[in-house]
XYZ file of C-alpha atoms in Angstrom:
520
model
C 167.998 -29.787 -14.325
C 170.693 -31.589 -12.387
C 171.562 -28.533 -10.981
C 169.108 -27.465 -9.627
C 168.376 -30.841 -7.982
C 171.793 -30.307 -6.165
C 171.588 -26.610 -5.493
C 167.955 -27.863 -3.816
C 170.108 -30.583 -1.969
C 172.580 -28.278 -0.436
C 170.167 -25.793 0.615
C 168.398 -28.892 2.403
C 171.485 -29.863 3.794
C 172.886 -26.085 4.949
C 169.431 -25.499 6.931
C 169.910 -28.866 8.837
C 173.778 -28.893 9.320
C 174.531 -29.582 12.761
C 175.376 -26.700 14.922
C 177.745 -26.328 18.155
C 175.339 -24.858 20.635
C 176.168 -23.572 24.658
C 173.380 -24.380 26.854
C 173.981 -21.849 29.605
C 171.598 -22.823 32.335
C 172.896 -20.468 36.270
C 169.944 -20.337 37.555
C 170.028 -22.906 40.952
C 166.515 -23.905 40.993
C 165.626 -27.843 39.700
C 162.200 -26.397 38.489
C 164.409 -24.543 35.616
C 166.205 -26.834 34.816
C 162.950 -28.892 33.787
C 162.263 -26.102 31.585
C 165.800 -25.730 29.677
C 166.477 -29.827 29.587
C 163.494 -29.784 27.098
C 165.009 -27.909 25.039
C 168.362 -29.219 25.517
C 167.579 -32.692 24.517
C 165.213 -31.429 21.898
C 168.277 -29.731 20.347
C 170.865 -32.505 21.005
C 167.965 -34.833 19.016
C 167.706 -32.527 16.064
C 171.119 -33.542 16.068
C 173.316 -30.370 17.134
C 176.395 -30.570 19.154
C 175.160 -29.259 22.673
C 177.042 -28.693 25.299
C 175.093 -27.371 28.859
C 176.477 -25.912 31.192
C 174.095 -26.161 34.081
C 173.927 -25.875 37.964
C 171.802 -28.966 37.745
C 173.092 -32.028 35.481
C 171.760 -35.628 34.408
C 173.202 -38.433 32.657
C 172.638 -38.359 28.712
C 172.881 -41.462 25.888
C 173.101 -38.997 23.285
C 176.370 -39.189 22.022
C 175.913 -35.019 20.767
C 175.459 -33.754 24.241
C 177.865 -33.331 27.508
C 177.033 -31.459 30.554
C 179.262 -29.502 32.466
C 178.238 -28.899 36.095
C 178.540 -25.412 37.661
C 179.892 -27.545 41.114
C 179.201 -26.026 44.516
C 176.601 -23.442 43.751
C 173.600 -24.953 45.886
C 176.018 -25.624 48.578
C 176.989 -21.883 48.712
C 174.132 -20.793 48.310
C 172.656 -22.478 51.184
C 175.276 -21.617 53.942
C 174.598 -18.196 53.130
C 170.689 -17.877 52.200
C 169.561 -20.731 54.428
C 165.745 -19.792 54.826
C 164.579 -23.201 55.701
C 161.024 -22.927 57.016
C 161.054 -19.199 56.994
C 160.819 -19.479 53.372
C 156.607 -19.537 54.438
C 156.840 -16.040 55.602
C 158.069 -14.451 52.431
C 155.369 -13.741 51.274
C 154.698 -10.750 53.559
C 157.960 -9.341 52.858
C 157.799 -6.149 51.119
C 158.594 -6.245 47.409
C 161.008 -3.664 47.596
C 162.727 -5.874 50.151
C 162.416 -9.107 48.166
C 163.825 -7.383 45.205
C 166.867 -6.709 47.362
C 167.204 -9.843 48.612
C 166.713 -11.762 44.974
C 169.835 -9.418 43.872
C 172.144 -10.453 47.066
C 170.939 -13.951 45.801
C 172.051 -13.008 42.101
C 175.160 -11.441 42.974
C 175.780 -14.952 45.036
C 174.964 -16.702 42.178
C 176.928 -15.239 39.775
C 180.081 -15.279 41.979
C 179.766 -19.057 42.942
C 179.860 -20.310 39.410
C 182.088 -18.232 38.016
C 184.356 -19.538 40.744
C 183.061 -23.164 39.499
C 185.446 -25.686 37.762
C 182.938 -26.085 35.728
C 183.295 -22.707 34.497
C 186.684 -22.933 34.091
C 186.771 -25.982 32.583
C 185.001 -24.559 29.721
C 187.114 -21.145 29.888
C 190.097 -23.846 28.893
C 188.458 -24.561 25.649
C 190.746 -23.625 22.594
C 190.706 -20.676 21.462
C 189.945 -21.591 18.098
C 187.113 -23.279 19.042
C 184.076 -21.717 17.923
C 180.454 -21.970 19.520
C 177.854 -21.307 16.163
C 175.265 -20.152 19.430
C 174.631 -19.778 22.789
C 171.513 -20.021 24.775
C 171.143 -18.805 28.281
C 168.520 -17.919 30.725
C 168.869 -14.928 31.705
C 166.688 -14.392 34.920
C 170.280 -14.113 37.118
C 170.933 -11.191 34.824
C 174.281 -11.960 32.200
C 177.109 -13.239 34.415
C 178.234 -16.721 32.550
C 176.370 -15.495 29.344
C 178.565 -12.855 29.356
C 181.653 -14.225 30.049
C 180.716 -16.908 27.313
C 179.729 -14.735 24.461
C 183.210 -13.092 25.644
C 185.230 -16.314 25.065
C 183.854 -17.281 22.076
C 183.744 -14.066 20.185
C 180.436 -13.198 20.241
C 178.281 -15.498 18.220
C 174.607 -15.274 18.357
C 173.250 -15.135 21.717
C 169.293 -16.186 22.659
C 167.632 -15.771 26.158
C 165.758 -18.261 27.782
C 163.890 -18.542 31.223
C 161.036 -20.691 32.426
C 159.683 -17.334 33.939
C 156.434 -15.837 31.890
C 156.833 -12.635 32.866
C 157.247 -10.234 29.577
C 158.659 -6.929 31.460
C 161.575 -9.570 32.728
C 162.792 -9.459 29.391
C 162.534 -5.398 28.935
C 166.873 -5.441 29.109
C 167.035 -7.829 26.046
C 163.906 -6.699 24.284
C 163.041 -3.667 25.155
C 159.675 -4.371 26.548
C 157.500 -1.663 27.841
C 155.946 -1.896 31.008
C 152.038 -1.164 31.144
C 151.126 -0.788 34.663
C 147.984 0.609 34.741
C 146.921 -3.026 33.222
C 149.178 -5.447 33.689
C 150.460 -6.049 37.671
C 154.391 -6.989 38.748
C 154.682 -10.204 39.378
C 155.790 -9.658 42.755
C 152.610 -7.858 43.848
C 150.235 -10.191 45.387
C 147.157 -7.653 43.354
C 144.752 -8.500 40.819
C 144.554 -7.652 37.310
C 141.788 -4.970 37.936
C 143.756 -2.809 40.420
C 142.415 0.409 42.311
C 144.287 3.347 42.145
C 146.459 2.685 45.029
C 147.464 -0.450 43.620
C 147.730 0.705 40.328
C 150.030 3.787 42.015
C 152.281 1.067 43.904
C 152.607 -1.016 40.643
C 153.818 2.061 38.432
C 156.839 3.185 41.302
C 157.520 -0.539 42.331
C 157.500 -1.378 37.923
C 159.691 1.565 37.049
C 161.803 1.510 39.831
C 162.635 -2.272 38.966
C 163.895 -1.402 35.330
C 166.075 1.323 36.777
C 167.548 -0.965 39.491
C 168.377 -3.504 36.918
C 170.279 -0.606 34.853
C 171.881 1.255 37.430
C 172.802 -1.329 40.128
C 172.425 -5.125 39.194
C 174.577 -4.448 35.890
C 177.289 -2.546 37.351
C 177.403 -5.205 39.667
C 177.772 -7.824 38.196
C 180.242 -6.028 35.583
C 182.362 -5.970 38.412
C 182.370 -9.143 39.401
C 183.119 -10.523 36.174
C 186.074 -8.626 35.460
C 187.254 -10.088 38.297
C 187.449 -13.380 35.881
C 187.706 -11.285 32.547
C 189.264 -7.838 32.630
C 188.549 -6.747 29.800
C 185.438 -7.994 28.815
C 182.870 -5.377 26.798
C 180.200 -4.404 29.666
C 178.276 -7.008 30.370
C 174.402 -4.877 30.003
C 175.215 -4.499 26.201
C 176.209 -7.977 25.789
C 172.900 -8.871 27.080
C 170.891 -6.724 24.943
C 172.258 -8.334 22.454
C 170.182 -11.095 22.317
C 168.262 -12.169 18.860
C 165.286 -13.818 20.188
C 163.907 -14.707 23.738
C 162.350 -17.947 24.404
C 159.718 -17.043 27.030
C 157.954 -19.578 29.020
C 154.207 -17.685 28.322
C 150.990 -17.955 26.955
C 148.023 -15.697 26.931
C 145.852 -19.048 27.697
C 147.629 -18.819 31.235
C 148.481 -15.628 32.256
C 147.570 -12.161 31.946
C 148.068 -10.675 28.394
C 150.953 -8.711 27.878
C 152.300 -6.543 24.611
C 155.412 -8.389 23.542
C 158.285 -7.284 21.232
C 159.019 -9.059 18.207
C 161.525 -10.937 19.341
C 160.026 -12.613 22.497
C 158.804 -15.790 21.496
C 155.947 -17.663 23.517
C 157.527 -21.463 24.175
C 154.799 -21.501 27.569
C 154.579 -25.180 28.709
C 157.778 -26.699 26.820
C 158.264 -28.953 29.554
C 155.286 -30.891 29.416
C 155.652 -34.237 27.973
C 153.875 -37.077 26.581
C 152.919 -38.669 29.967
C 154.688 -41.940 30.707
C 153.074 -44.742 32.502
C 152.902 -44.380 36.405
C 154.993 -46.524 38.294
C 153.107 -49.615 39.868
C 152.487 -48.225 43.587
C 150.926 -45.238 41.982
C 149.198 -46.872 39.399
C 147.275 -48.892 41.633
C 146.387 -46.416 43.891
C 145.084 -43.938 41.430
C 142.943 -46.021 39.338
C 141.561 -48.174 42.935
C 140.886 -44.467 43.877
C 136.883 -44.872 44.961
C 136.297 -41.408 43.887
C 139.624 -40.556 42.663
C 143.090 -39.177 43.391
C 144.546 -36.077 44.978
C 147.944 -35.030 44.593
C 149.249 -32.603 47.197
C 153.047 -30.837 45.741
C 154.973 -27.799 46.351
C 157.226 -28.226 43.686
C 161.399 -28.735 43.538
C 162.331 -25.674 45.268
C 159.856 -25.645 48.707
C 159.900 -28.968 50.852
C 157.025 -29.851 52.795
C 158.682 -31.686 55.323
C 159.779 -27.979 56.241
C 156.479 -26.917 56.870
C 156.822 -27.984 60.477
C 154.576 -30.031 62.559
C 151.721 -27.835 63.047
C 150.932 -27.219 59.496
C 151.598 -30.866 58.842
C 148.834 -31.849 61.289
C 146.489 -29.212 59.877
C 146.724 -30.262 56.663
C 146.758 -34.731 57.496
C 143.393 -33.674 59.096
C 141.613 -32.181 56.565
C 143.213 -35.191 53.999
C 142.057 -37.354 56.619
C 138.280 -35.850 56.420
C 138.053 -37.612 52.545
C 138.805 -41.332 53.159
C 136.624 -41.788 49.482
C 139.581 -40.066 47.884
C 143.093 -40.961 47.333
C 145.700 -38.574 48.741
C 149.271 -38.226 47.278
C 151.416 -35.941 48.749
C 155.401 -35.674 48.108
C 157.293 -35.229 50.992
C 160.373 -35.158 51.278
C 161.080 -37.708 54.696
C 159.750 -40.353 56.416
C 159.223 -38.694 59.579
C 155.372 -37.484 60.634
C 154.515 -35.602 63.179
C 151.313 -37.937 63.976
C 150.237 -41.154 62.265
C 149.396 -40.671 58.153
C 145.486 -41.859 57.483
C 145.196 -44.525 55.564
C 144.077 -42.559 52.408
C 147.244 -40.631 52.167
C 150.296 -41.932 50.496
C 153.105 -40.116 51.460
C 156.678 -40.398 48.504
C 159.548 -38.621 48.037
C 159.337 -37.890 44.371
C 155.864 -37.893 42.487
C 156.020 -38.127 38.263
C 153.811 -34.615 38.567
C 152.957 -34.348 34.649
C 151.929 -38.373 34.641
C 149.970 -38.224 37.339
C 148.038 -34.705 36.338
C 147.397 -36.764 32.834
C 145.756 -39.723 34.723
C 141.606 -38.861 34.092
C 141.124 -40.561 37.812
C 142.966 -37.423 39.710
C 140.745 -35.282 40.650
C 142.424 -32.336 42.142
C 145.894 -30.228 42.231
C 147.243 -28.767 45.359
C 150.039 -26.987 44.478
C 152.414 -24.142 45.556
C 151.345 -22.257 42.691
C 155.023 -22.762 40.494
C 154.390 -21.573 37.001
C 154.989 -25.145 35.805
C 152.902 -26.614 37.990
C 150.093 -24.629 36.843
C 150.734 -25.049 33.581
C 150.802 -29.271 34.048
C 147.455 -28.356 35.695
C 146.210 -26.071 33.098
C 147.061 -28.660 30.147
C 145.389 -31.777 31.342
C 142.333 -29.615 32.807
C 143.007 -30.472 36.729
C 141.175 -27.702 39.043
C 143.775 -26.402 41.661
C 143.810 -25.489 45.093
C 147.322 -22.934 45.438
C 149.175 -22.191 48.691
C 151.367 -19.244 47.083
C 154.701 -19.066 48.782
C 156.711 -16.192 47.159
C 157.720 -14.707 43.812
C 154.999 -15.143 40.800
C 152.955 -17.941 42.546
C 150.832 -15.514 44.042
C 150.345 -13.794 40.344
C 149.860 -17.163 38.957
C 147.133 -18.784 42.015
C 145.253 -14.815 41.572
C 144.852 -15.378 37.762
C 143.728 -18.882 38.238
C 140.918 -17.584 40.529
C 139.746 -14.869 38.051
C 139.154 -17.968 35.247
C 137.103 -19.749 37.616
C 139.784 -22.207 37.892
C 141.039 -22.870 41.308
C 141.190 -21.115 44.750
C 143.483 -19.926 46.787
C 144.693 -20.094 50.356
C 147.187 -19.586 53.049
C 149.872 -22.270 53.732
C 151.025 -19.734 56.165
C 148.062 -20.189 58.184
C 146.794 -23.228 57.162
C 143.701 -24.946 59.216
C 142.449 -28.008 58.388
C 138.814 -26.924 58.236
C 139.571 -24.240 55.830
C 141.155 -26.766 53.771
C 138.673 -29.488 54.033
C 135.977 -26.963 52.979
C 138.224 -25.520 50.001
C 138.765 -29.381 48.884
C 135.198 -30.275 48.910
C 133.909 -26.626 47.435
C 136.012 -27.430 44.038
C 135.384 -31.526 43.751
C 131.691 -30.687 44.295
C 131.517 -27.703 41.844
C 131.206 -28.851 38.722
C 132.219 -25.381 37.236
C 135.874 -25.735 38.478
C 136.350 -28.336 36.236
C 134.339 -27.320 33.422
C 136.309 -23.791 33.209
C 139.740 -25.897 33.658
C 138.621 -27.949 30.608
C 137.883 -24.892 28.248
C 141.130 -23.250 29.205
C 143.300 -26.306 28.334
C 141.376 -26.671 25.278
C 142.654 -22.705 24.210
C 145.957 -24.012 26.012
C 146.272 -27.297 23.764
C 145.014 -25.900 20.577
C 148.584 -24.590 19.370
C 149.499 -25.558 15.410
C 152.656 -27.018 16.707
C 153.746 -28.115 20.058
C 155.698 -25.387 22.149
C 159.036 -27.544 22.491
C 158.998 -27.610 18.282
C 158.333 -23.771 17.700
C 161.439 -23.163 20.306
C 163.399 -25.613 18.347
C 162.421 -23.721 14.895
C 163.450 -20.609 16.177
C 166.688 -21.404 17.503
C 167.119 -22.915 13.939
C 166.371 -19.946 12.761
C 168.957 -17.622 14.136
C 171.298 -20.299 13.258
C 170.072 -19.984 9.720
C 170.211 -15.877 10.221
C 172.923 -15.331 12.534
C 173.926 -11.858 11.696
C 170.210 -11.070 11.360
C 168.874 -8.153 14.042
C 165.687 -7.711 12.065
C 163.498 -8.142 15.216
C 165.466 -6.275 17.691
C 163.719 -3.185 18.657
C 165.892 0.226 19.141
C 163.838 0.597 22.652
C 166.424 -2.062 24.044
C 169.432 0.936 23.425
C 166.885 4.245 24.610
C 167.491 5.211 27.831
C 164.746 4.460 30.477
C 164.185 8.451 30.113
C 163.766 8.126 26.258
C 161.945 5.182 26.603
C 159.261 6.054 28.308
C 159.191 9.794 26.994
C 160.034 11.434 30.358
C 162.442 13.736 28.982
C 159.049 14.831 27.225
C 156.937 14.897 29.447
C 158.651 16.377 32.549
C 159.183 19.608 30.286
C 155.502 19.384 29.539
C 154.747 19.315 33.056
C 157.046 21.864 34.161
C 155.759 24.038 31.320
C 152.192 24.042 32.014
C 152.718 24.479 35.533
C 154.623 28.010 34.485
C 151.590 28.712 32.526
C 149.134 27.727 35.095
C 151.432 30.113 37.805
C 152.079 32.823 35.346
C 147.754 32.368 34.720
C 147.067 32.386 38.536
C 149.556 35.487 38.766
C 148.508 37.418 36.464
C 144.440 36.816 37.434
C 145.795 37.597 40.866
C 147.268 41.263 39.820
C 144.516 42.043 38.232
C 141.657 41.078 40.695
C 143.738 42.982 43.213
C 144.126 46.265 40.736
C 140.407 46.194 40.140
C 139.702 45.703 43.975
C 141.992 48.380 44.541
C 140.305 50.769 42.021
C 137.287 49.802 43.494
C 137.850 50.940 46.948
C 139.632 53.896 45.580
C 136.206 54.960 44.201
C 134.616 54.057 47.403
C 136.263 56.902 48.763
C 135.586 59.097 46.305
């Protein structure tokens, strides 16, 4: 009897020991970081030793976590990617382009922190020191994941990213890629693509998956072993990876097929609103007809729209003086003078103010985040798509009857006034916004505590591959049954030929005998 009360005991005990956990977060964008510190101090509370080691940092009272900032990589990356308001025209860019351009950026990335202090500071650890698992995102591909699982002898590694997209994970999973249904996320189409579409979404899909295997991971190999000579490659290191945390859900986004070990954690980030701070407060709920908040996220300012789309858009804000306008921006300087329904602040608490029942309406950028804030406390949304998956995300959100979409490109302040007053007066905006974040909320436990369980869980199984798939280690030939198929191909042209050939001979024998009797 007593034993078994102490055997029970320790087994309660061994499933919620504390573990040592690296938080590997590379990716230089604030709107990640969001994502990851959700889980970071969801972790650190559970009461596991984490340690993050993050481009972007904050100040912690938990005594079981410590950041360590990846120094200089904004900085860098800015003198030599500097877009500044040409950042609005990337959406025209080819994708084939972009993609090139995202892996200069990654290749950038990964050799700015891994010439970090940061980076080296945790390189100086002891070597007996012993990490029981590390968690990175791995959108940048696996430069300090790498070099970490390296370091500390390979314990258990888990992928994270706030992206949704499921064929992002196809290196560590295995994922197929199903483009006759399911578009890229960097092509501006909709789900129900003609055939050209559907054509330029199988090359641009494949070719993707092949560039990632044949040039972003020899790349980056190289520049690791710069750091660590003889480190194992870093694309198997990667693949290694025992569950993804993706940040998806069918609710908002097109459905995908997903491997056993991608895990659905879509919306982690959004928190139990707080209350608004007092300026807000009382202009939201003194709103005659309610609030608008106007936001293009962390990573695009508005203040470099420049001052022609800033009048354009003060205009048709200034054609609603019944509703009150909200609109971040990041300065103090305007072009013209701001009407007196538009309250113009640095930093807005986005989730707070989207849980407020007196705002009204969401102009975003389109950020996956920001549409799924929107999506969760049933705001309709207006979405000026930029670059990347915002113009997957704004295209979806127009197929649920959801939102609308326009041009921040070529924004005009009638367009906008009209797009404003088409989805406040519509009741159906709304009404479809509140049925999706009613499929959106009804989850059987919140997204933040089924990442938390399953990070638990590979600490519980850490030698445990059970739902790797074998596609992860098939070449993209295997994979996808080319080696197959191209010898089908190739074999029932040479029958069709040898057909054609042989109907050909014999045609031309019988026309031959045919004249032949002619003659006769």
């Amino acid at each position: 009897m007593w034993w078994s009360v102490i055997l029970f005991l320790t087994a309660i005990c061994s499933s919620t020991q504390a573990a040592n956990i690296l938080y590997i977060d590379g990716v230089p964008s604030p709107s990640h970081f969001i994502w990851h510190k959700a889980l970071i101090n969801g972790l650190a509370a559970k009461g596991h030793n984490v340690t993050a080691l993050s481009v972007d940092v904050e100040d912690s009272s938990l005594p079981n976590l410590s950041y360590i900032k990846l120094e200089g990589v904004y900085e860098g990356l800015n003198e030599k990617m500097e877009l500044g308001s040409e950042i609005f025209e990337k959406g025209e860019t080819n994708p084939f382009a972009s993609l090139a351009m995202f892996n200069q950026y990654v290749m950038l990335g990964c050799e700015l922190t891994l010439n970090s202090k940061g980076l080296r500071q945790l390189l100086h650890y002891p070597n007996e020191f012993k990490f029981d698992l590390i968690i990175g995102d791995f959108l940048n591909g696996p430069c300090l994941s790498a070099v970490a699982q390296h370091k500390f002898g390979r314990p258990p590694y888990i992928g994270a990213t706030a992206a949704n997209v499921v064929t992002m994970t196809s290196m560590l999973s295995g994922a197929y890629i199903y483009s006759g249904s399911i578009p890229d996320y960097a092509l501006d189409v909709p789900q129900n693509m003609s055939y050209r579409q559907r054509f330029t979404n199988f090359l641009y899909s494949h070719y993707v998956e092949l560039f990632r295997t044949y040039e972003t991971y020899p790349k980056i190999d190289k520049i690791v072993r710069k750091v660590v000579p003889d480190i194992t490659y870093v694309g198997e290191l990667d693949r290694d990876a025992r569950v993804i945390l993706l940040n998806s859900h069918p609710a908002i986004q097109y459905r995908e097929a997903m491997m056993p070990n991608v895990i659905s954690v879509g919306g982690m980030q959004i928190a139990k609103p707080k209350e608004l701070p007092e300026d807000l407060k009382k202009l939201v709920e003194t709103a005659k007809k309610g609030a608008i908040l106007f936001s293009l996220g962390t990573n695009i300012r508005s203040d470099l729209l420049g001052d022609e789309r800033i009048i354009e858009i003060l205009d048709a804000m200034g054609q609603f003086p019944e509703y009150q306008f909200l609109w971040k921006f990041e300065s103090d300087s305007m072009p013209i003078e701001v009407p007196k329904n538009v309250y113009i602040r640095k930093w807005m608490p986005q989730n707070d103010l989207l849980a407020h029942p007196n705002l009204k309406l969401f102009i975003t950028h389109s950020g996956l985040l920001s549409i799924q804030e929107a999506v969760w406390h049933g705001v309709p949304i207006i979405g000026f798509p930029v670059f990347a998956d915002q113009f997957q995300n704004i295209n979806y959100c127009i197929a649920q009857g959801v939102g609308k979409r326009m041009s921040i490109k070529n924004v005009k302040s009638g367009e906008l006034a009209d797009a404003i007053r088409e989805v406040l007066s519509n009741e159906s905006y709304r009404e479809n916004m509140t049925l999706l974040s009613k499929v959106f909320r009804d989850q059987k436990e919140s997204p933040l505590e089924r990442a938390i369980w399953w990070v638990e869980w590979v600490l519980r199984n850490p030698t445990s591959q059970v739902l790797q798939s074998n596609a992860v280690r098939l070449d993209w030939s295997v994979k996808y049954s080319f080696d197959v198929m191209v010898p089908l191909l190739i074999a029932g042209l040479t029958a069709l030929l040898a057909s054609v050939k042989i109907i050909c001979l014999v045609l031309c024998r019988r026309g031959r005998q045919q004249e032949k009797t002619k003659r006769e």
